CSV table of C-alpha atoms and ligand atoms in Angstrom, one decimal:
chain,number,residue,atom,x,y,z
A,68,MET,CA,-20.5,64.1,12.4
A,69,SER,CA,-17.6,62.2,10.8
A,70,ASP,CA,-16.3,63.8,7.9
A,71,ASN,CA,-18.1,61.5,5.3
A,72,GLN,CA,-21.4,62.8,6.7
A,73,LYS,CA,-20.3,66.2,6.5
A,74,LYS,CA,-19.5,65.7,2.6
A,75,LEU,CA,-22.5,67.1,-0.2
A,76,LYS,CA,-23.7,63.9,-2.1
A,77,PHE,CA,-23.7,64.7,-5.7
A,78,ALA,CA,-25.3,62.8,-8.5
A,79,ILE,CA,-24.0,63.5,-11.8
A,80,VAL,CA,-26.9,63.1,-14.7
A,81,GLY,CA,-25.1,62.4,-18.0
A,82,THR,CA,-22.1,60.3,-18.0
A,83,GLY,CA,-20.1,61.9,-21.1
A,84,ASN,CA,-17.6,65.0,-21.8
A,85,ARG,CA,-18.7,67.3,-19.5
A,86,GLY,CA,-20.0,65.0,-16.7
A,87,VAL,CA,-16.8,63.1,-16.2
A,88,LEU,CA,-14.4,64.8,-17.4
A,89,CYS,CA,-14.7,68.2,-16.2
A,90,PHE,CA,-17.7,67.9,-12.9
A,91,GLY,CA,-16.3,64.4,-12.0
A,92,LYS,CA,-13.1,65.1,-12.3
A,93,MET,CA,-13.4,68.5,-10.1
A,94,LEU,CA,-15.4,66.7,-7.9
A,95,VAL,CA,-13.4,63.9,-6.9
A,96,LYS,CA,-10.5,66.1,-6.3
A,97,ARG,CA,-13.0,68.2,-3.2
A,98,ASP,CA,-12.9,67.0,0.2
A,99,ASP,CA,-16.2,68.7,0.5
A,100,CYS,CA,-18.2,66.5,-1.9
A,101,GLU,CA,-18.8,62.7,-2.8
A,102,ILE,CA,-20.3,61.6,-6.4
A,103,VAL,CA,-22.9,58.9,-4.5
A,104,ALA,CA,-25.0,58.5,-7.7
A,105,LEU,CA,-24.0,58.4,-11.9
A,106,VAL,CA,-27.2,58.8,-13.9
A,107,ASP,CA,-26.9,57.4,-18.0
A,108,PRO,CA,-29.3,55.7,-20.2
A,109,ASN,CA,-26.1,53.8,-21.2
A,110,HIS,CA,-25.0,51.9,-18.2
A,111,VAL,CA,-21.5,50.9,-20.3
A,112,ARG,CA,-20.3,54.8,-20.3
A,113,SER,CA,-21.9,55.3,-16.4
A,114,ALA,CA,-19.6,52.5,-15.4
A,115,ALA,CA,-16.9,53.4,-17.2
A,116,ALA,CA,-16.9,57.1,-15.7
A,117,ALA,CA,-17.1,55.5,-12.6
A,118,GLU,CA,-13.7,53.2,-13.3
A,119,MET,CA,-12.1,56.5,-14.9
A,120,LEU,CA,-13.0,58.6,-11.4
A,121,ASP,CA,-11.9,55.5,-9.6
A,122,ILE,CA,-15.5,56.4,-6.9
A,123,LYS,CA,-18.3,53.3,-6.5
A,124,PRO,CA,-21.4,55.1,-6.7
A,125,ALA,CA,-25.0,53.7,-7.4
A,126,PHE,CA,-26.1,53.6,-11.1
A,127,PHE,CA,-29.1,54.6,-12.1
A,128,LYS,CA,-30.6,55.0,-15.9
A,129,SER,CA,-32.9,57.8,-15.2
A,130,ILE,CA,-33.5,60.6,-12.4
A,131,SER,CA,-37.1,59.2,-11.8
A,132,ASP,CA,-35.4,55.9,-11.0
A,133,MET,CA,-32.5,57.2,-8.5
A,134,LEU,CA,-35.2,59.0,-6.6
A,135,LYS,CA,-37.0,55.8,-5.7
A,136,GLU,CA,-33.8,54.9,-4.1
A,137,ILE,CA,-31.8,57.8,-2.9
A,138,LYS,CA,-31.9,61.6,-2.4
A,139,PRO,CA,-28.3,63.1,-3.2
A,140,ASP,CA,-28.0,66.9,-1.8
A,141,ALA,CA,-27.7,68.1,-5.5
A,142,VAL,CA,-27.2,66.8,-8.8
A,143,ILE,CA,-25.3,68.3,-11.7
A,144,ILE,CA,-27.3,68.1,-15.2
A,145,THR,CA,-24.9,67.4,-18.0
A,146,SER,CA,-26.7,65.4,-20.6
A,147,PRO,CA,-27.9,66.3,-23.7
A,148,ASP,CA,-29.4,70.3,-24.4
A,149,TYR,CA,-33.1,68.4,-25.5
A,150,THR,CA,-33.0,66.3,-22.2
A,151,HIS,CA,-32.6,69.3,-19.9
A,152,CYS,CA,-36.0,70.6,-19.0
A,153,GLU,CA,-36.9,67.0,-18.4
A,154,ASN,CA,-34.4,66.1,-15.7
A,155,ALA,CA,-34.1,69.7,-14.5
A,156,ILE,CA,-38.2,69.3,-13.4
A,157,ILE,CA,-37.8,65.7,-12.0
A,158,ALA,CA,-34.7,66.9,-10.3
A,159,LEU,CA,-36.6,69.7,-8.6
A,160,ASP,CA,-39.9,68.2,-8.1
A,161,GLY,CA,-37.8,65.4,-6.6
A,162,GLY,CA,-36.2,67.8,-4.1
A,163,CYS,CA,-32.7,68.2,-5.2
A,164,ASN,CA,-30.7,71.1,-6.0
A,165,VAL,CA,-29.3,71.6,-9.6
A,166,LEU,CA,-26.7,72.8,-11.0
A,167,LEU,CA,-28.0,72.4,-14.7
A,168,ASP,CA,-25.2,73.0,-17.6
A,169,LYS,CA,-26.1,75.4,-20.3
A,170,PRO,CA,-28.7,76.1,-22.2
A,171,LEU,CA,-31.5,76.0,-19.6
A,172,ALA,CA,-33.4,74.1,-22.5
A,173,THR,CA,-33.9,74.6,-25.8
A,174,HIS,CA,-36.9,76.1,-26.2
A,175,VAL,CA,-38.7,79.1,-24.2
A,176,SER,CA,-41.7,77.3,-23.5
A,177,ASP,CA,-39.7,74.6,-21.6
A,178,CYS,CA,-37.5,76.9,-19.8
A,179,ARG,CA,-40.5,78.7,-18.6
A,180,ASN,CA,-41.6,75.2,-17.8
A,181,ILE,CA,-38.2,74.8,-15.7
A,182,ILE,CA,-38.5,78.1,-14.1
A,183,ALA,CA,-42.3,77.1,-12.9
A,184,ALA,CA,-40.8,74.0,-11.4
A,185,ALA,CA,-38.3,76.0,-9.6
A,186,ASP,CA,-40.8,78.5,-8.3
A,187,ARG,CA,-42.6,75.5,-6.5
A,188,SER,CA,-39.0,74.1,-5.1
A,189,SER,CA,-37.6,75.5,-2.0
A,190,LYS,CA,-34.4,74.2,-3.9
A,191,ILE,CA,-31.6,75.9,-5.7
A,192,LEU,CA,-31.3,75.9,-9.4
A,193,MET,CA,-27.8,77.7,-10.7
A,194,MET,CA,-27.1,77.6,-14.5
A,195,GLY,CA,-23.9,76.2,-15.7
A,196,PHE,CA,-22.8,79.4,-16.8
A,197,ASN,CA,-19.5,79.1,-16.4
A,198,LEU,CA,-17.9,82.4,-18.9
A,199,ARG,CA,-19.6,84.3,-15.7
A,200,HIS,CA,-16.7,82.6,-13.6
A,201,HIS,CA,-13.9,83.2,-16.3
A,202,PRO,CA,-11.3,85.3,-14.4
A,203,VAL,CA,-11.2,87.9,-17.5
A,204,LEU,CA,-14.9,88.4,-17.8
A,205,LYS,CA,-14.9,88.8,-13.8
A,206,LYS,CA,-12.5,91.6,-13.9
A,207,LEU,CA,-14.1,93.0,-16.8
A,208,LYS,CA,-17.4,92.9,-15.2
A,209,SER,CA,-15.5,94.3,-12.1
A,210,LEU,CA,-14.3,97.2,-14.4
A,211,LEU,CA,-17.8,97.7,-15.8
A,212,ASP,CA,-19.4,98.0,-12.3
A,213,GLN,CA,-17.0,100.7,-11.0
A,214,GLY,CA,-18.4,102.7,-14.2
A,215,VAL,CA,-14.9,102.7,-16.2
A,216,ALA,CA,-16.4,102.8,-19.6
A,217,GLY,CA,-19.9,104.8,-18.3
A,218,LYS,CA,-23.0,103.9,-19.7
A,219,VAL,CA,-22.5,100.6,-22.0
A,220,PHE,CA,-24.6,100.9,-25.1
A,221,MET,CA,-22.6,98.4,-27.7
A,222,ILE,CA,-21.1,95.8,-27.1
A,223,GLU,CA,-19.7,93.0,-29.7
A,224,ASN,CA,-18.2,90.0,-29.2
A,225,ARG,CA,-16.5,87.5,-31.8
A,226,GLU,CA,-16.0,83.9,-31.0
A,227,PHE,CA,-13.0,81.6,-32.9
A,228,TYR,CA,-13.8,78.1,-31.7
A,229,HIS,CA,-11.3,75.9,-34.0
A,230,GLY,CA,-13.2,72.6,-31.5
A,231,GLY,CA,-16.6,73.8,-32.7
A,232,ARG,CA,-16.2,72.2,-35.8
A,233,THR,CA,-17.0,68.7,-33.5
A,234,TYR,CA,-20.5,69.9,-33.1
A,235,MET,CA,-21.0,68.1,-36.4
A,236,ALA,CA,-20.1,64.7,-35.4
A,237,ARG,CA,-22.6,64.7,-32.6
A,238,TRP,CA,-25.7,65.3,-31.5
A,239,ASN,CA,-24.9,68.9,-31.0
A,240,GLY,CA,-25.3,69.3,-35.0
A,241,ASP,CA,-28.7,68.0,-35.1
A,242,TYR,CA,-30.9,71.3,-34.6
A,243,ALA,CA,-33.5,69.0,-32.8
A,244,LYS,CA,-31.3,68.3,-30.0
A,245,SER,CA,-29.0,71.2,-29.4
A,246,GLY,CA,-31.6,73.9,-30.4
A,247,GLY,CA,-29.3,74.9,-33.2
A,248,LEU,CA,-26.0,76.5,-32.3
A,249,TRP,CA,-27.3,79.9,-31.2
A,250,ILE,CA,-28.6,78.2,-28.1
A,251,HIS,CA,-26.3,75.2,-27.4
A,252,LYS,CA,-23.3,78.2,-28.4
A,253,GLY,CA,-24.4,81.2,-28.5
A,254,SER,CA,-26.8,81.2,-25.1
A,255,HIS,CA,-23.3,81.7,-23.2
A,256,ASP,CA,-22.7,84.7,-25.2
A,257,PHE,CA,-26.1,86.2,-25.1
A,258,ASP,CA,-25.9,85.5,-20.9
A,259,VAL,CA,-22.4,87.6,-21.0
A,260,PHE,CA,-23.9,90.3,-22.8
A,261,GLN,CA,-26.9,90.8,-20.3
A,262,TRP,CA,-24.7,90.0,-17.1
A,263,LEU,CA,-22.3,92.9,-18.5
A,264,MET,CA,-25.1,95.5,-18.9
A,265,ASP,CA,-26.9,94.5,-15.7
A,266,PHE,CA,-29.9,92.6,-17.7
A,267,PRO,CA,-31.4,94.7,-19.9
A,268,LYS,CA,-34.2,92.6,-21.6
A,269,PRO,CA,-33.7,91.4,-25.3
A,270,VAL,CA,-36.0,93.0,-27.5
A,271,ARG,CA,-35.4,91.8,-30.8
A,272,VAL,CA,-32.9,89.7,-32.6
A,273,SER,CA,-31.5,89.3,-36.2
A,274,SER,CA,-29.3,86.5,-37.6
A,275,PHE,CA,-27.3,85.7,-40.5
A,276,SER,CA,-25.7,82.5,-40.5
A,277,GLY,CA,-25.0,79.0,-42.5
A,278,LEU,CA,-23.2,76.2,-43.0
A,279,ASN,CA,-20.3,77.2,-45.7
A,280,VAL,CA,-17.4,74.9,-44.9
A,281,LEU,CA,-18.5,71.9,-42.9
A,282,ASP,CA,-20.1,69.8,-45.7
A,283,GLU,CA,-19.4,67.4,-48.4
A,284,GLN,CA,-18.0,69.5,-51.2
A,285,HIS,CA,-15.4,70.7,-48.2
A,286,LEU,CA,-13.8,67.4,-47.6
A,287,PRO,CA,-10.1,67.7,-46.9
A,288,PHE,CA,-8.9,65.9,-49.1
A,289,LYS,CA,-9.4,64.2,-52.7
A,290,LEU,CA,-12.0,61.5,-52.6
A,291,ARG,CA,-10.4,58.1,-54.6
A,292,PRO,CA,-12.8,56.7,-57.2
A,293,GLY,CA,-15.4,54.3,-55.7
A,294,VAL,CA,-14.2,55.0,-51.8
A,295,GLU,CA,-16.3,57.0,-49.7
A,296,ALA,CA,-15.2,59.6,-46.6
A,297,GLY,CA,-16.6,58.6,-43.1
A,298,PRO,CA,-19.2,57.8,-41.8
A,299,ASN,CA,-17.0,58.2,-38.9
A,300,CYS,CA,-13.1,58.9,-37.9
A,301,ARG,CA,-13.3,55.2,-37.2
A,302,ARG,CA,-14.1,53.7,-40.1
A,303,CYS,CA,-13.1,56.2,-42.7
A,304,ALA,CA,-10.7,54.8,-45.8
A,305,TYR,CA,-9.4,59.1,-45.7
A,306,ALA,CA,-8.1,58.7,-41.6
A,307,LYS,CA,-4.9,58.9,-42.0
A,308,GLU,CA,-5.0,62.1,-44.3
A,309,CYS,CA,-7.5,64.0,-43.0
A,310,PRO,CA,-6.5,66.6,-40.9
A,311,ASP,CA,-9.8,66.9,-38.8
A,312,ILE,CA,-9.2,63.5,-37.6
A,313,TYR,CA,-10.7,62.8,-34.1
A,314,ASP,CA,-9.5,59.3,-32.4
A,315,CYS,CA,-11.6,58.1,-29.8
A,316,ARG,CA,-11.3,54.3,-30.7
A,317,GLU,CA,-9.9,53.8,-27.1
A,318,SER,CA,-12.0,56.0,-25.2
A,319,LYS,CA,-14.1,54.1,-22.4
A,320,LEU,CA,-16.7,56.5,-22.6
A,321,PHE,CA,-17.4,56.4,-26.2
A,322,GLY,CA,-15.4,53.2,-27.4
A,323,GLU,CA,-17.3,50.4,-29.0
A,324,ASP,CA,-18.4,49.1,-25.6
A,325,ALA,CA,-20.7,52.1,-25.4
A,326,ILE,CA,-21.8,52.3,-28.8
A,327,ALA,CA,-23.3,48.7,-28.8
A,328,VAL,CA,-25.3,50.1,-26.1
A,329,ASP,CA,-26.8,53.0,-27.8
A,330,GLY,CA,-25.2,53.5,-31.8
A,331,TYR,CA,-23.8,57.0,-30.4
A,332,TYR,CA,-20.7,57.8,-32.0
A,333,LYS,CA,-18.6,60.3,-30.9
A,334,ASP,CA,-16.6,60.5,-34.2
A,335,ASN,CA,-19.3,60.8,-37.1
A,336,CYS,CA,-17.7,62.8,-40.0
A,337,ILE,CA,-18.1,66.5,-39.7
A,338,TYR,CA,-18.1,66.6,-43.5
A,339,VAL,CA,-20.3,63.8,-44.7
A,340,SER,CA,-22.6,63.4,-41.3
A,341,PRO,CA,-26.0,64.6,-41.6
A,342,LYS,CA,-26.3,68.3,-39.9
A,343,SER,CA,-28.7,70.8,-39.5
A,344,VAL,CA,-27.0,74.3,-37.8
A,345,HIS,CA,-24.6,76.4,-38.5
A,346,ASP,CA,-20.8,76.7,-38.8
A,347,ASN,CA,-20.8,80.6,-38.8
A,348,GLY,CA,-22.7,83.5,-38.6
A,349,MET,CA,-23.7,86.7,-37.2
A,350,SER,CA,-26.6,88.1,-34.6
A,351,ILE,CA,-27.7,91.3,-33.2
A,352,VAL,CA,-29.6,91.9,-30.3
A,353,GLU,CA,-31.1,95.1,-29.1
A,354,TYR,CA,-32.6,95.4,-25.3
A,355,ASP,CA,-35.0,97.5,-24.1
A,356,ASN,CA,-32.6,99.7,-22.4
A,357,GLY,CA,-31.4,100.7,-26.1
A,358,ALA,CA,-28.2,99.1,-26.0
A,359,LYS,CA,-27.0,96.5,-29.0
A,360,ALA,CA,-24.9,93.6,-28.9
A,361,VAL,CA,-23.5,91.8,-32.0
A,362,HIS,CA,-22.1,87.8,-31.2
A,363,SER,CA,-20.4,86.0,-33.9
A,364,GLU,CA,-19.4,82.8,-33.9
A,365,CYS,CA,-17.6,80.9,-36.4
A,366,PHE,CA,-16.2,76.8,-36.0
A,367,ILE,CA,-13.9,77.0,-38.9
A,368,GLY,CA,-10.3,78.5,-38.7
A,369,PRO,CA,-7.3,77.4,-36.3
A,370,ILE,CA,-8.3,79.9,-33.7
A,371,ASN,CA,-9.8,80.0,-30.2
A,372,ASP,CA,-10.5,83.0,-28.4
A,373,ARG,CA,-13.4,85.1,-28.0
A,374,LYS,CA,-12.8,88.8,-28.7
A,375,TYR,CA,-15.1,91.5,-26.7
A,376,THR,CA,-15.5,95.1,-27.9
A,377,ILE,CA,-17.5,97.1,-25.2
A,378,TRP,CA,-18.2,100.8,-25.7
A,379,GLY,CA,-19.9,103.2,-23.0
A,380,ASP,CA,-20.0,106.6,-23.0
A,381,ARG,CA,-16.8,107.5,-21.0
A,382,ALA,CA,-14.4,104.3,-22.5
A,383,THR,CA,-14.3,101.8,-25.0
A,384,ILE,CA,-12.6,98.0,-24.1
A,385,GLU,CA,-11.4,95.5,-25.5
A,386,VAL,CA,-10.9,92.1,-23.9
A,387,SER,CA,-9.2,88.6,-25.4
A,388,LEU,CA,-9.9,85.7,-23.4
A,389,THR,CA,-6.9,83.7,-25.1
A,390,ASN,CA,-4.5,86.7,-24.2
A,391,ARG,CA,-6.1,87.3,-20.7
A,392,GLU,CA,-6.2,90.9,-21.4
A,393,ILE,CA,-8.2,93.8,-20.9
A,394,THR,CA,-7.6,97.1,-22.4
A,395,VAL,CA,-9.5,100.3,-21.6
A,396,TYR,CA,-9.3,103.4,-23.9
A,397,PRO,CA,-10.7,106.1,-21.9
A,398,ARG,CA,-12.3,108.5,-24.4
A,399,TRP,CA,-10.9,111.8,-23.5
A,400,SER,CA,-7.3,110.9,-22.7
A,401,GLN,CA,-4.4,108.8,-24.1
A,402,ASP,CA,-3.7,106.8,-20.5
A,403,THR,CA,-4.8,103.7,-22.0
A,404,VAL,CA,-4.7,100.8,-19.3
A,405,THR,CA,-4.1,96.9,-19.8
A,406,HIS,CA,-5.1,94.3,-17.3
A,407,LYS,CA,-3.0,91.4,-17.9
A,408,ILE,CA,-5.0,88.5,-15.8
A,409,ALA,CA,-2.4,85.6,-14.5
A,410,PRO,CA,-2.9,82.8,-16.0
A,411,ASP,CA,-5.0,79.8,-15.3
A,412,ASP,CA,-3.7,77.3,-13.1
A,413,GLY,CA,-5.4,74.3,-15.5
A,414,GLY,CA,-9.2,74.6,-14.5
A,415,GLY,CA,-11.4,74.0,-17.3
A,416,HIS,CA,-12.4,76.9,-19.8
A,417,GLY,CA,-9.6,79.3,-18.9
A,418,GLY,CA,-10.1,78.6,-14.8
A,419,ALA,CA,-14.0,79.3,-14.9
A,420,ASP,CA,-14.9,75.7,-14.4
A,421,PRO,CA,-13.7,75.3,-10.6
A,422,LEU,CA,-15.1,79.1,-10.1
A,423,LEU,CA,-18.5,77.5,-11.3
A,424,LEU,CA,-18.4,74.7,-9.1
A,425,GLU,CA,-17.2,76.5,-6.4
A,426,ALA,CA,-20.1,79.2,-6.4
A,427,PHE,CA,-22.5,76.2,-6.3
A,428,VAL,CA,-20.9,74.3,-3.4
A,429,ASN,CA,-20.9,77.7,-1.7
A,430,ALA,CA,-24.6,78.3,-2.5
A,431,LEU,CA,-25.7,74.6,-1.1
A,432,LYS,CA,-23.5,75.3,2.2
A,433,ASN,CA,-24.7,78.8,2.9
A,434,GLY,CA,-28.1,78.6,1.4
A,435,GLU,CA,-27.4,81.4,-1.2
A,436,ALA,CA,-29.7,82.4,-3.8
A,437,SER,CA,-28.1,81.0,-7.2
A,438,SER,CA,-26.3,84.0,-8.9
A,439,SER,CA,-27.3,82.5,-12.4
A,440,THR,CA,-30.8,81.7,-12.0
A,441,ALA,CA,-32.9,80.0,-14.4
A,442,GLU,CA,-34.7,83.2,-15.4
A,443,HIS,CA,-31.3,84.4,-17.0
A,444,GLY,CA,-31.5,81.0,-19.1
A,445,MET,CA,-34.7,81.9,-20.2
A,446,TRP,CA,-33.3,85.0,-21.8
A,447,SER,CA,-30.3,83.7,-23.0
A,448,THR,CA,-32.4,80.8,-24.9
A,449,ALA,CA,-34.5,83.5,-26.0
A,450,CYS,CA,-32.0,85.1,-27.6
A,451,GLY,CA,-30.7,81.9,-29.3
A,452,GLU,CA,-34.1,80.9,-30.3
A,453,ALA,CA,-35.5,84.3,-31.8
A,454,ALA,CA,-31.5,83.8,-33.7
A,455,GLU,CA,-32.5,80.6,-34.8
A,456,LEU,CA,-35.6,81.5,-36.2
A,457,SER,CA,-33.7,84.9,-38.1
A,458,TRP,CA,-31.6,83.4,-40.0
A,459,ARG,CA,-33.9,80.2,-41.0
A,460,GLU,CA,-36.6,82.3,-42.0
A,461,HIS,CA,-34.8,85.3,-43.0
A,462,ARG,CA,-36.4,87.9,-41.0
A,463,MET,CA,-36.1,89.9,-37.6
A,464,VAL,CA,-37.8,88.3,-34.6
A,465,GLU,CA,-39.3,89.8,-31.7
A,466,ILE,CA,-38.1,88.1,-28.0
A,467,ALA,CA,-42.4,88.8,-27.3
A,468,GLU,CA,-43.2,86.3,-30.2
A,469,LEU,CA,-41.5,83.5,-28.3
A,470,PHE,CA,-43.6,84.2,-24.9
A,471,LYS,CA,-47.2,83.9,-26.8
B,7,NAD,N1,-20.6,75.1,-19.5
B,7,NAD,C1,-20.1,74.6,-21.0
B,7,NAD,O1,-18.9,75.3,-21.2
B,7,NAD,C2,-20.2,73.1,-21.4
B,7,NAD,C3,-19.2,72.6,-22.3
B,7,NAD,C4,-19.8,71.4,-23.0
B,7,NAD,C5,-21.0,70.5,-22.6
B,7,NAD,N2,-21.7,71.5,-21.8
B,7,NAD,C6,-23.0,71.2,-22.0
B,7,NAD,O2,-23.2,69.8,-21.0
B,7,NAD,C7,-24.3,68.8,-21.4
B,7,NAD,C8,-23.5,67.6,-21.7
B,7,NAD,O3,-22.4,67.7,-23.1
B,7,NAD,P1,-21.3,66.9,-23.3
B,7,NAD,O4,-20.6,67.8,-24.5
B,7,NAD,O5,-20.9,66.1,-22.1
B,7,NAD,O6,-22.1,65.3,-24.4
B,7,NAD,P2,-21.8,64.0,-24.5
B,7,NAD,O7,-22.6,63.4,-25.1
B,7,NAD,O8,-20.6,63.9,-24.4
B,7,NAD,O9,-22.4,63.8,-22.9
B,7,NAD,C9,-23.8,63.6,-22.8
B,7,NAD,C10,-24.1,61.9,-22.1
B,7,NAD,O10,-25.7,61.7,-21.3
B,7,NAD,C11,-26.3,60.8,-21.4
B,7,NAD,N3,-27.6,61.2,-21.4
B,7,NAD,C12,-28.3,60.8,-23.0
B,7,NAD,N4,-29.5,61.1,-22.4
B,7,NAD,C13,-29.5,61.0,-21.1
B,7,NAD,C14,-31.0,61.3,-20.3
B,7,NAD,N5,-32.0,61.4,-20.8
B,7,NAD,N6,-30.7,61.3,-18.9
B,7,NAD,C15,-29.3,61.5,-18.5
B,7,NAD,N7,-28.0,61.2,-19.6
B,7,NAD,C16,-28.4,61.3,-20.8
B,7,NAD,C17,-25.8,60.3,-22.8
B,7,NAD,O11,-25.4,59.0,-23.1
B,7,NAD,C18,-24.0,60.9,-22.4
B,7,NAD,O12,-23.2,60.0,-21.8
B,7,NAD,C19,-25.0,69.2,-23.0
B,7,NAD,O13,-26.2,70.3,-22.0
B,7,NAD,C20,-24.1,70.6,-23.2
B,7,NAD,O14,-24.5,71.5,-23.8
B,7,NAD,C21,-21.8,72.6,-21.4
């Protein structure tokens, strides 16, 4: 068998940022994988993706179209969140292994349909929960597994995400398309909580969230009489003075040629564009083992970090992903220990993305079961969906309600 035949054949479904700049770039660097197909309803974007990646794949507008002609070993689904359910089910029913980026889907009901498809398929479905592969969180998990903290009864995570303001510029800011940011973004974190605590089931969720800053009242410049801001950075009269300018005019993926096909602007004004999600909020989850987790996320401010505190009955642990530091404070001694995790070597999301892909490739090669399953994806979507309902309806939401 030639080397070429031994390569795992991949299709990327959704040739936007994540599909191309993360998975596409990682796949072309590997000598055991090749991208045989790009799937995107926008043919200009997928053609630009092929050029950027310097590959010659087949192009399709949908997975169904692709399956009529070729069946790759695996598909990586990086289409918008509201398309995950349909794409995952078609891929699984079509006999493909699937790496599905988070969230599993934007509703628990859709998650259950994906789980049913995964159950009737003999194929692998792995979730793109890259935080589980983050070297700092992997170290934290191993410390918890060694019993360093004892029994964990409370976790707090504060997420500071400067880049999150750009959610307001694209589909992510539309509740109908992302399920809201407690699903789109928070599903990572709700999954990490469960994973760190060995998967207790979430029981109820409360959330207080809002859009306090990224609106028309908070434009970071003074409007001139008769001159409106927006609608997008490329056309905005205030582009030179706006500190939040996002210039993607030269982007091959999101330039005018691609926009002409589907009208998808990546640079809608984060202040004046319509949006239906929060820009900051707090949510609390209670689990069936009595543990609690608090996740707060804020997309305003200059900081990028996730800062965790884990309380166990033997120690308290503090973690900073950005500082790559874990400090263990034993409950009954002053013997504080700080673990420094080596800087990442340029892999996306602090070194997590290459390790996520590696785990998927290993699962494909060895037929290993996926470590992050559709069921895990469903629980994190459930926490996110409950958090969305909670802040929108001003009430605590029982997870069981989502399964009726
Ligand atoms: N795990 C992570 O850290 C992480 C980070 C960023 C994004 N994501 C996830 O990756 C996915 C893509 O996000 P993005 O920021 O790259 O979005 P994007 O808007 O940059 O790209 C989405 C692409 O999907 C295409 N598309 C639209 N409908 C489609 C369909 N039905 N089938 C196939 N393709 C379709 C669009 O044309 C576009 O090219 C989302 O699910 C997002 O939640 C995960």
